[in-house]
Short mmCIF file of C-alpha atoms and ligand atoms in Angstrom, two decimals:
data_model
loop_
_atom_site.label_atom_id
_atom_site.label_comp_id
_atom_site.label_asym_id
_atom_site.label_seq_id
_atom_site.Cartn_x
_atom_site.Cartn_y
_atom_site.Cartn_z
CA UNK A 17 -0.05 0.02 0.01
CA UNK A 18 1.33 3.53 -0.93
CA UNK A 19 0.39 5.65 2.07
CA UNK A 20 -0.12 9.42 1.62
CA UNK A 21 -1.66 11.67 4.28
CA UNK A 22 -5.54 11.49 4.47
CA UNK A 23 -6.64 14.65 6.23
CA UNK A 24 -10.38 15.25 6.83
CA UNK A 25 -11.52 18.38 8.59
CA UNK A 26 -7.96 18.93 9.87
CA UNK A 27 -7.77 15.43 11.31
CA UNK A 28 -5.32 12.67 10.13
CA UNK A 29 -7.38 9.66 9.11
CA UNK A 30 -4.23 7.37 8.58
CA UNK A 31 -0.70 7.07 9.62
CA UNK A 32 2.52 5.95 7.98
CA UNK A 33 4.18 3.02 9.86
CA UNK A 34 7.66 3.64 8.66
CA UNK A 35 7.33 7.29 9.51
CA UNK A 36 6.10 6.28 13.04
CA UNK A 37 9.33 4.06 13.38
CA UNK A 38 11.32 7.14 12.39
CA UNK A 39 9.37 9.27 14.89
CA UNK A 40 10.21 6.80 17.82
CA UNK A 41 13.75 6.34 16.56
CA UNK A 42 14.52 10.05 16.45
CA UNK A 43 13.37 10.45 20.03
CA UNK A 44 15.41 7.49 21.14
CA UNK A 45 18.40 8.92 19.46
CA UNK A 46 17.93 12.21 21.18
CA UNK A 47 17.54 10.44 24.58
CA UNK A 48 20.76 8.57 23.93
CA UNK A 49 22.61 11.79 23.24
CA UNK A 50 21.69 13.27 26.67
CA UNK A 51 23.60 12.32 29.96
CA UNK A 52 21.97 9.63 32.07
CA UNK A 53 20.28 10.52 35.36
CA UNK A 54 19.37 8.72 38.53
CA UNK A 55 15.55 8.18 38.43
CA UNK A 56 12.85 5.59 39.09
CA UNK A 57 13.26 1.92 38.45
CA UNK A 58 9.60 1.00 37.64
CA UNK A 59 7.38 3.45 35.80
CA UNK A 60 3.72 3.23 34.86
CA UNK A 61 2.75 5.59 32.10
CA UNK A 62 -1.05 6.08 31.36
CA UNK A 63 -1.14 7.47 27.84
CA UNK A 64 2.33 6.49 26.76
CA UNK A 65 1.77 5.93 22.97
CA UNK A 66 2.05 9.47 21.73
CA UNK A 67 2.81 13.09 22.53
CA UNK A 68 4.06 13.85 26.11
CA UNK A 69 3.50 10.38 27.43
CA UNK A 70 5.70 8.65 24.77
CA UNK A 71 8.43 11.29 25.19
CA UNK A 72 8.21 10.69 28.99
CA UNK A 73 8.57 6.90 28.50
CA UNK A 74 11.67 7.29 26.15
CA UNK A 75 13.31 9.80 28.42
CA UNK A 76 12.79 7.39 31.49
CA UNK A 77 13.62 4.12 29.63
CA UNK A 78 16.81 5.51 28.09
CA UNK A 79 17.76 8.31 30.56
CA UNK A 80 17.07 6.40 33.93
CA UNK A 81 17.12 2.79 32.60
CA UNK A 82 13.62 2.40 33.88
CA UNK A 83 11.30 -0.52 33.30
CA UNK A 84 8.13 0.88 31.81
CA UNK A 85 4.50 -0.25 31.61
CA UNK A 86 2.32 1.88 29.25
CA UNK A 87 -1.40 1.94 29.02
CA UNK A 88 -2.82 3.46 25.90
CA UNK A 89 -5.91 3.04 23.63
CA UNK A 90 -4.89 2.55 19.98
CA UNK A 91 -6.22 0.83 16.97
CA UNK A 92 -4.23 -1.55 14.87
CA UNK A 93 -4.23 -1.99 11.09
CA UNK A 94 -7.35 -3.78 9.50
CA UNK A 95 -7.69 -4.42 5.78
CA UNK A 96 -6.96 -1.12 4.01
CA UNK A 97 -6.75 0.85 7.24
CA UNK A 98 -3.41 1.75 8.56
CA UNK A 99 -4.11 1.77 12.24
CA UNK A 100 -3.27 4.65 14.45
CA UNK A 101 0.22 6.38 14.83
CA UNK A 102 0.13 5.40 18.61
CA UNK A 103 -0.33 1.73 17.64
CA UNK A 104 2.79 1.71 15.59
CA UNK A 105 4.71 3.81 18.06
CA UNK A 106 4.06 1.26 20.78
CA UNK A 107 5.29 -1.59 18.50
CA UNK A 108 8.42 0.20 17.42
CA UNK A 109 9.23 1.44 20.93
CA UNK A 110 8.99 -2.15 22.23
CA UNK A 111 11.15 -3.40 19.38
CA UNK A 112 13.87 -0.75 19.80
CA UNK A 113 13.83 -0.93 23.56
CA UNK A 114 14.95 -4.58 23.60
CA UNK A 115 18.32 -3.04 23.49
CA UNK A 116 17.77 -1.45 26.97
CA UNK A 117 17.53 -5.09 28.49
CA UNK A 118 14.88 -3.79 30.88
CA UNK A 119 11.21 -4.73 30.99
CA UNK A 120 8.82 -2.76 28.80
CA UNK A 121 5.18 -3.75 28.48
CA UNK A 122 2.02 -2.40 26.77
CA UNK A 123 -1.58 -2.59 27.60
CA UNK A 124 -3.89 -1.53 24.99
CA UNK A 125 -7.39 -0.79 26.35
CA UNK A 126 -9.54 1.83 27.97
CA UNK A 127 -7.49 3.18 30.99
CA UNK A 128 -10.70 4.63 32.67
CA UNK A 129 -12.18 1.08 33.32
CA UNK A 130 -11.78 -0.91 36.51
CA UNK A 131 -11.09 -4.00 34.47
CA UNK A 132 -8.11 -2.71 32.72
CA UNK A 133 -6.73 -1.15 35.97
CA UNK A 134 -7.07 -4.70 37.51
CA UNK A 135 -5.17 -6.28 34.68
CA UNK A 136 -2.36 -3.73 34.72
CA UNK A 137 -1.88 -3.98 38.48
CA UNK A 138 -1.88 -7.83 38.41
CA UNK A 139 0.92 -7.62 35.81
CA UNK A 140 2.79 -5.06 37.92
CA UNK A 141 2.52 -7.21 41.04
CA UNK A 142 3.70 -10.30 39.33
CA UNK A 143 6.45 -8.81 37.35
CA UNK A 144 7.82 -5.57 39.00
CA UNK A 145 6.42 -5.68 42.44
CA UNK A 146 5.86 -1.95 42.93
CA UNK A 147 5.86 1.24 41.03
CA UNK A 148 8.13 4.21 41.75
CA UNK A 149 6.63 6.77 39.29
CA UNK A 150 3.21 7.08 37.77
CA UNK A 151 2.95 9.39 34.79
CA UNK A 152 -0.65 10.24 34.04
CA UNK A 153 -0.52 11.79 30.45
CA UNK A 154 -3.95 10.76 29.26
CA UNK A 155 -5.80 12.90 26.66
CA UNK A 156 -9.20 11.68 25.59
CA UNK A 157 -12.36 13.01 23.91
CA UNK A 158 -14.48 10.49 25.77
CA UNK A 159 -14.78 8.52 29.03
CA UNK A 160 -17.25 5.84 29.84
CA UNK A 161 -19.18 6.36 33.14
CA UNK A 162 -19.13 2.91 34.52
CA UNK A 163 -22.05 3.53 36.94
CA UNK A 164 -24.49 4.74 34.25
CA UNK A 165 -22.79 3.13 31.27
CA UNK A 166 -23.06 6.40 29.49
CA UNK A 167 -20.34 7.74 27.25
CA UNK A 168 -19.43 11.26 28.31
CA UNK A 169 -17.63 13.61 26.01
CA UNK A 170 -15.01 16.30 26.68
CA UNK A 171 -15.37 19.59 24.79
CA UNK A 172 -12.92 22.22 23.78
CA UNK A 173 -15.11 25.28 24.41
CA UNK A 174 -15.12 28.73 26.09
CA UNK A 175 -17.09 29.92 29.04
CA UNK A 176 -19.53 32.88 28.63
CA UNK A 177 -18.51 34.15 25.13
CA UNK A 178 -17.36 32.62 21.88
CA UNK A 179 -13.71 32.56 20.90
CA UNK A 180 -13.23 34.10 17.44
CA UNK A 181 -9.99 33.47 15.70
CA UNK A 182 -8.03 31.44 13.06
CA UNK A 183 -6.40 28.17 12.71
CA UNK A 184 -4.17 26.55 10.01
CA UNK A 185 -5.79 24.16 7.46
CA UNK A 186 -3.09 21.53 7.65
CA UNK A 187 -3.88 20.04 4.32
CA UNK A 188 -4.08 23.11 2.30
CA UNK A 189 -1.61 25.18 4.40
CA UNK A 190 -3.83 28.30 4.51
CA UNK A 191 -5.50 30.12 7.33
CA UNK A 192 -9.09 29.25 8.18
CA UNK A 193 -11.57 31.13 10.27
CA UNK A 194 -12.44 29.19 13.48
CA UNK A 195 -15.04 30.09 16.16
CA UNK A 196 -15.55 28.22 19.34
CA UNK A 197 -18.86 28.54 21.04
CA UNK A 198 -19.46 28.68 24.86
CA UNK A 199 -20.13 25.48 26.64
CA UNK A 200 -23.28 24.66 28.55
CA UNK A 201 -22.87 23.85 32.30
CA UNK A 202 -23.34 20.12 31.43
CA UNK A 203 -20.49 20.36 28.97
CA UNK A 204 -18.19 21.84 31.55
CA UNK A 205 -19.09 19.09 33.99
CA UNK A 206 -18.55 16.52 31.30
CA UNK A 207 -15.11 17.87 30.33
CA UNK A 208 -14.09 17.86 33.96
CA UNK A 209 -15.33 14.19 34.24
CA UNK A 210 -13.19 13.16 31.18
CA UNK A 211 -10.01 15.32 31.43
CA UNK A 212 -10.08 16.22 35.24
CA UNK A 213 -8.26 14.41 38.07
CA UNK A 214 -10.72 11.79 39.09
CA UNK A 215 -9.32 8.91 37.11
CA UNK A 216 -5.76 9.81 38.00
CA UNK A 217 -6.86 9.53 41.80
CA UNK A 218 -8.61 6.18 40.99
CA UNK A 219 -5.37 4.79 39.51
CA UNK A 220 -3.41 5.74 42.58
CA UNK A 221 -5.98 4.34 44.94
CA UNK A 222 -6.19 1.09 43.15
CA UNK A 223 -2.37 0.79 43.09
CA UNK A 224 -2.20 1.50 46.76
CA UNK A 225 -4.91 -0.91 47.65
CA UNK A 226 -2.96 -3.67 45.95
CA UNK A 227 0.35 -2.55 47.72
CA UNK A 228 1.76 -1.72 44.35
CA UNK A 229 3.29 1.66 45.27
CA UNK A 230 6.97 1.89 46.41
CA UNK A 231 8.08 3.93 49.47
CA UNK A 232 8.96 7.37 48.02
CA UNK A 233 6.63 7.01 45.02
CA UNK A 234 6.10 9.92 42.81
CA UNK A 235 3.22 10.70 40.34
CA UNK A 236 3.06 13.51 37.80
CA UNK A 237 0.47 14.92 35.25
CA UNK A 238 0.75 17.59 32.68
CA UNK A 239 -1.03 20.92 32.47
CA UNK A 240 -0.84 23.80 30.10
CA UNK A 241 -0.99 27.43 31.23
CA UNK A 242 0.27 29.60 28.17
CA UNK A 243 -0.46 33.26 27.58
CA UNK A 244 -3.16 35.62 26.71
CA UNK A 245 -3.65 34.35 23.16
CA UNK A 246 -5.07 31.07 24.04
CA UNK A 247 -6.38 31.70 27.58
CA UNK A 248 -10.07 32.28 26.50
CA UNK A 249 -10.18 28.82 25.14
CA UNK A 250 -7.56 27.09 27.24
CA UNK A 251 -7.08 28.21 30.76
CA UNK A 252 -10.53 30.09 31.02
CA UNK A 253 -12.35 27.53 28.96
CA UNK A 254 -13.67 24.03 29.57
CA UNK A 255 -10.15 22.49 29.41
CA UNK A 256 -9.02 24.99 32.06
CA UNK A 257 -11.78 23.80 34.37
CA UNK A 258 -10.62 20.30 33.82
CA UNK A 259 -6.97 21.25 34.45
CA UNK A 260 -7.92 23.07 37.60
CA UNK A 261 -9.50 19.89 38.81
CA UNK A 262 -6.43 17.99 37.86
CA UNK A 263 -4.33 20.31 39.82
CA UNK A 264 -6.69 20.23 42.87
CA UNK A 265 -6.30 16.38 42.71
CA UNK A 266 -2.52 16.64 42.70
CA UNK A 267 -2.73 18.73 45.97
CA UNK A 268 -4.95 16.00 47.58
CA UNK A 269 -2.76 13.17 46.28
CA UNK A 270 0.41 15.02 47.38
CA UNK A 271 -0.74 15.23 50.98
CA UNK A 272 -1.70 11.66 50.97
CA UNK A 273 1.51 10.33 49.34
CA UNK A 274 3.63 12.50 51.52
CA UNK A 275 2.24 11.14 54.73
CA UNK A 276 1.85 7.47 53.75
CA UNK A 277 4.88 6.99 51.39
CA UNK A 278 7.15 9.96 51.75
CA UNK A 279 6.22 10.44 48.17
CA UNK A 280 4.86 13.29 46.19
CA UNK A 281 2.29 14.16 43.51
CA UNK A 282 3.26 16.76 40.95
CA UNK A 283 1.89 18.89 38.24
CA UNK A 284 4.06 20.21 35.44
CA UNK A 285 3.02 22.95 33.10
CA UNK A 286 4.48 21.89 29.79
CA UNK A 287 5.25 23.99 26.81
CA UNK A 288 2.91 24.41 23.78
CA UNK A 289 3.80 21.75 21.19
CA UNK A 290 1.96 20.49 18.06
CA UNK A 291 -0.68 17.88 18.98
CA UNK A 292 -3.75 16.38 17.43
CA UNK A 293 -5.85 18.93 19.40
CA UNK A 294 -3.83 22.18 18.67
CA UNK A 295 -5.48 22.88 15.28
CA UNK A 296 -8.93 22.98 16.93
CA UNK A 297 -8.01 25.84 19.27
CA UNK A 298 -8.48 29.22 17.69
CA UNK A 299 -5.09 30.96 17.36
CA UNK A 300 -3.17 28.06 18.87
CA UNK A 301 -1.36 27.00 15.57
CA UNK A 302 -0.57 30.57 14.82
CA UNK A 303 0.78 31.17 18.38
CA UNK A 304 2.74 27.99 18.33
CA UNK A 305 4.31 28.82 14.96
CA UNK A 306 5.27 32.29 16.06
CA UNK A 307 6.50 30.95 19.39
CA UNK A 308 8.66 28.32 17.60
CA UNK A 309 10.15 31.08 15.23
CA UNK A 310 11.04 33.20 18.37
CA UNK A 311 12.40 30.41 20.45
CA UNK A 312 14.41 29.02 17.58
CA UNK A 313 15.87 32.36 16.96
CA UNK A 314 16.80 32.59 20.77
CA UNK A 315 18.25 29.12 20.84
CA UNK A 316 15.46 28.14 23.31
CA UNK A 317 13.51 25.81 21.18
CA UNK A 318 13.32 22.26 22.55
CA UNK A 319 11.92 18.97 20.99
CA UNK A 320 9.18 17.21 22.88
CA UNK A 321 11.81 14.72 24.07
CA UNK A 322 14.32 17.26 25.19
CA UNK A 323 11.39 19.06 27.09
CA UNK A 324 10.36 15.84 28.95
CA UNK A 325 14.00 14.73 29.49
CA UNK A 326 14.83 18.09 31.20
CA UNK A 327 11.72 17.73 33.27
CA UNK A 328 12.68 14.40 34.70
CA UNK A 329 16.44 14.92 34.94
CA UNK A 330 16.34 18.35 36.39
CA UNK A 331 13.05 19.04 37.95
CA UNK A 332 11.55 15.71 39.10
CA UNK A 333 14.59 13.88 40.12
CA UNK A 334 17.26 16.70 39.96
CA UNK A 335 17.64 19.70 42.24
CA UNK A 336 16.77 22.33 39.59
CA UNK A 337 13.06 22.40 40.23
CA UNK A 338 11.27 25.61 39.42
CA UNK A 339 7.88 26.01 41.15
CA UNK A 340 5.21 28.65 40.89
CA UNK A 341 2.97 30.02 43.74
CA UNK A 342 0.54 27.06 43.08
CA UNK A 343 3.52 24.73 43.46
CA UNK A 344 3.46 23.56 39.76
CA UNK A 345 6.58 22.74 38.17
CA UNK A 346 7.18 25.33 35.49
CA UNK A 347 9.32 23.43 32.87
CA UNK A 348 7.52 25.89 30.51
CA UNK A 349 9.60 28.72 31.92
CA UNK A 350 11.41 29.23 28.63
CA UNK A 351 8.19 29.73 26.70
CA UNK A 352 6.87 32.03 29.43
CA UNK A 353 9.95 34.35 29.61
CA UNK A 354 8.91 37.98 29.22
CA UNK A 355 11.06 38.66 26.07
CA UNK A 356 9.92 35.42 24.34
CA UNK A 357 6.26 36.22 25.09
CA UNK A 358 6.65 39.82 23.98
CA UNK A 359 8.26 38.96 20.68
CA UNK A 360 5.88 36.16 20.00
CA UNK A 361 2.76 38.44 20.46
CA UNK A 362 4.44 41.17 18.52
CA UNK A 363 5.19 38.78 15.65
CA UNK A 364 1.50 37.54 15.68
CA UNK A 365 0.36 41.14 15.39
CA UNK A 366 2.49 41.78 12.37
CA UNK A 367 1.87 38.53 10.55
CA UNK A 368 -0.43 38.26 7.56
CA UNK A 369 -1.06 34.94 6.03
CA UNK A 370 1.86 35.16 3.50
CA UNK A 371 4.41 36.04 6.17
CA UNK A 372 3.08 33.42 8.57
CA UNK A 373 3.66 30.61 5.91
CA UNK A 374 7.10 32.02 5.10
CA UNK A 375 8.22 31.70 8.86
CA UNK A 376 10.80 28.91 9.64
CA UNK A 377 8.70 28.37 12.94
CA UNK A 378 5.48 27.71 10.98
CA UNK A 379 7.29 25.15 8.76
CA UNK A 380 8.70 23.40 11.93
CA UNK A 381 5.19 23.47 13.59
CA UNK A 382 3.56 21.99 10.51
CA UNK A 383 6.32 19.31 10.12
CA UNK A 384 5.69 18.39 13.69
CA UNK A 385 1.96 18.05 13.04
CA UNK A 386 2.59 15.76 10.10
CA UNK A 387 5.27 13.80 11.92
CA UNK A 388 2.84 12.85 14.65
CA UNK A 389 1.33 10.51 12.08
CA UNK A 390 4.56 9.38 10.53
CA UNK A 391 4.58 11.88 7.58
CA UNK A 392 7.12 14.46 6.36
CA UNK A 393 10.30 12.68 7.36
CA UNK A 394 13.10 13.35 4.82
CA UNK A 395 14.42 9.81 5.60
CA UNK A 396 11.28 7.97 4.49
CA UNK A 397 10.41 7.23 0.96
CA UNK A 398 6.70 7.81 0.87
CA UNK A 399 6.34 6.42 -2.82
CA UNK A 400 7.52 3.02 -1.47
CA UNK A 401 4.86 0.35 -1.22
CA UNK A 402 4.25 -0.70 2.47
CA UNK A 403 3.18 -4.20 3.34
CA UNK A 404 1.31 -3.38 6.44
CA UNK A 405 0.28 -6.91 7.47
CA UNK A 406 3.86 -8.21 7.01
CA UNK A 407 5.23 -5.37 9.00
CA UNK A 408 2.62 -5.75 11.79
CA UNK A 409 3.54 -9.47 12.06
CA UNK A 410 7.38 -8.73 11.89
CA UNK A 411 7.50 -6.30 14.88
P1 NAD B 2 -1.87 12.55 23.00
O1 NAD B 2 -3.16 12.73 22.33
O2 NAD B 2 -0.58 12.64 22.21
O3 NAD B 2 -1.85 11.22 23.91
C1 NAD B 2 -2.84 10.84 24.65
C2 NAD B 2 -2.51 9.46 25.08
O4 NAD B 2 -3.74 9.02 25.90
C3 NAD B 2 -2.39 8.39 24.08
O5 NAD B 2 -1.36 7.48 24.57
C4 NAD B 2 -3.74 7.62 23.93
O6 NAD B 2 -3.71 6.29 23.55
C5 NAD B 2 -4.12 7.70 25.46
N1 NAD B 2 -5.44 7.52 25.70
C6 NAD B 2 -6.62 8.27 25.28
N2 NAD B 2 -7.74 7.66 25.64
C7 NAD B 2 -7.33 6.56 26.38
C8 NAD B 2 -8.17 5.77 27.18
N3 NAD B 2 -9.44 5.76 27.26
N4 NAD B 2 -7.49 4.71 27.75
C9 NAD B 2 -6.16 4.63 27.64
N5 NAD B 2 -5.43 5.47 26.92
C10 NAD B 2 -5.99 6.45 26.48
O7 NAD B 2 -1.91 13.77 24.17
P2 NAD B 2 -0.72 14.82 24.54
O8 NAD B 2 -0.96 16.00 23.63
O9 NAD B 2 0.57 14.37 24.79
O10 NAD B 2 -1.38 15.32 25.99
C11 NAD B 2 -0.96 14.55 27.10
C12 NAD B 2 -1.21 15.40 28.33
O11 NAD B 2 -0.42 16.63 28.30
C13 NAD B 2 -2.69 15.90 28.36
O12 NAD B 2 -3.05 16.02 29.78
C14 NAD B 2 -2.63 17.34 27.86
O13 NAD B 2 -3.47 18.20 28.30
C15 NAD B 2 -1.18 17.72 28.37
N6 NAD B 2 -0.54 18.93 27.66
C16 NAD B 2 -0.29 18.96 26.48
C17 NAD B 2 0.30 20.02 25.94
C18 NAD B 2 0.50 20.26 24.47
O14 NAD B 2 0.75 21.28 23.90
N7 NAD B 2 0.40 19.15 23.77
C19 NAD B 2 0.95 21.14 26.64
C20 NAD B 2 0.65 20.98 27.96
C21 NAD B 2 0.12 19.89 28.61
#
């Protein structure tokens, strides 16, 4: 099968397996180029097949020689469908990571359910004993309510007034108008249910009940704060409500882990990167492109792997932790620097469509969006036929 990007309504409907291998390999190569650090031995990552969860897994597996258990929800190839990028990322990670000679295990299923939690914990008890670090990096549009059996949906919406702005049409590479409407109270509640802290707390409780947490255990989840460009939709929108709930959960978990395990629960505010969701947030792709332009010019730009590597090496296990008043780890401090923010906002103000698409930062942002699904790697021949079934069997 010759695989070219299939993009519908700014959403990738396919992935390129060879490109996904390249995506994982590049991050592993970046991790190998960094100095090792003393970190956790046994790590559980919820949402480790892509984005920040995958980068965390690679940073910990290669930087700290950790064993990793990953829980993600991905679809494998069927007939003429390629399967999701995360499915291939998992396969290739496990294949490459044999070289670490440590234990790496994947669970593919719904992390929100009790049944999957039980399966994962059974494996942990039998294989690793206890967990030293739980990374909760789940991003999901839906969560099943196991009491009512209802499927609850999260929404990227504003509170009060609509957000009017633009996004990038990633197929045509032009600007598109994008308006996001305000959420109803029910939609806010649903988004908090899906993306808030309850499921994180459930994981920690079940792990504790099964004596699967080590003395000194740490857990971490990721939030985004950002600047004025995206706050209406992000920090002051439905996602912000969910993140506030996540942050409140961290506080409760932190007190509990500190008194019972001498451990801690952490929230880290990560920098803006290209994700599946970024093109659905008005102004986010434009902000991220201009931010990339400025940060590259200031030699402050980091890849997703470098960002997470620095988080664990310096701020979770090292002595260079930067905290804000709400005790959140501010690994996003480079993005939030006054000069970087000022120059980014200035560039956005003076950027028409033609200039935006001529920026190196925009090219890097768009390349990152394509690479999330295995496209746009110079090292991959996209005219080459891919035998997906054979490849899936082989790895
Ligand atoms: P992503 O979409 O790349 O990855 C989400 C992961 O969750 C995948 O592994 C997916 O398989 C898994 N998942 C989804 N539903 C699941 C389910 N029901 N059961 C099991 N696994 C499931 O996400 P990302 O962009 O890396 O975001 C991860 C976290 O980081 C989120 O909390 C997000 O808000 C936060 N964050 C992202 C950014 C950013 O700019 N990307 C910035 C700061 C914080």
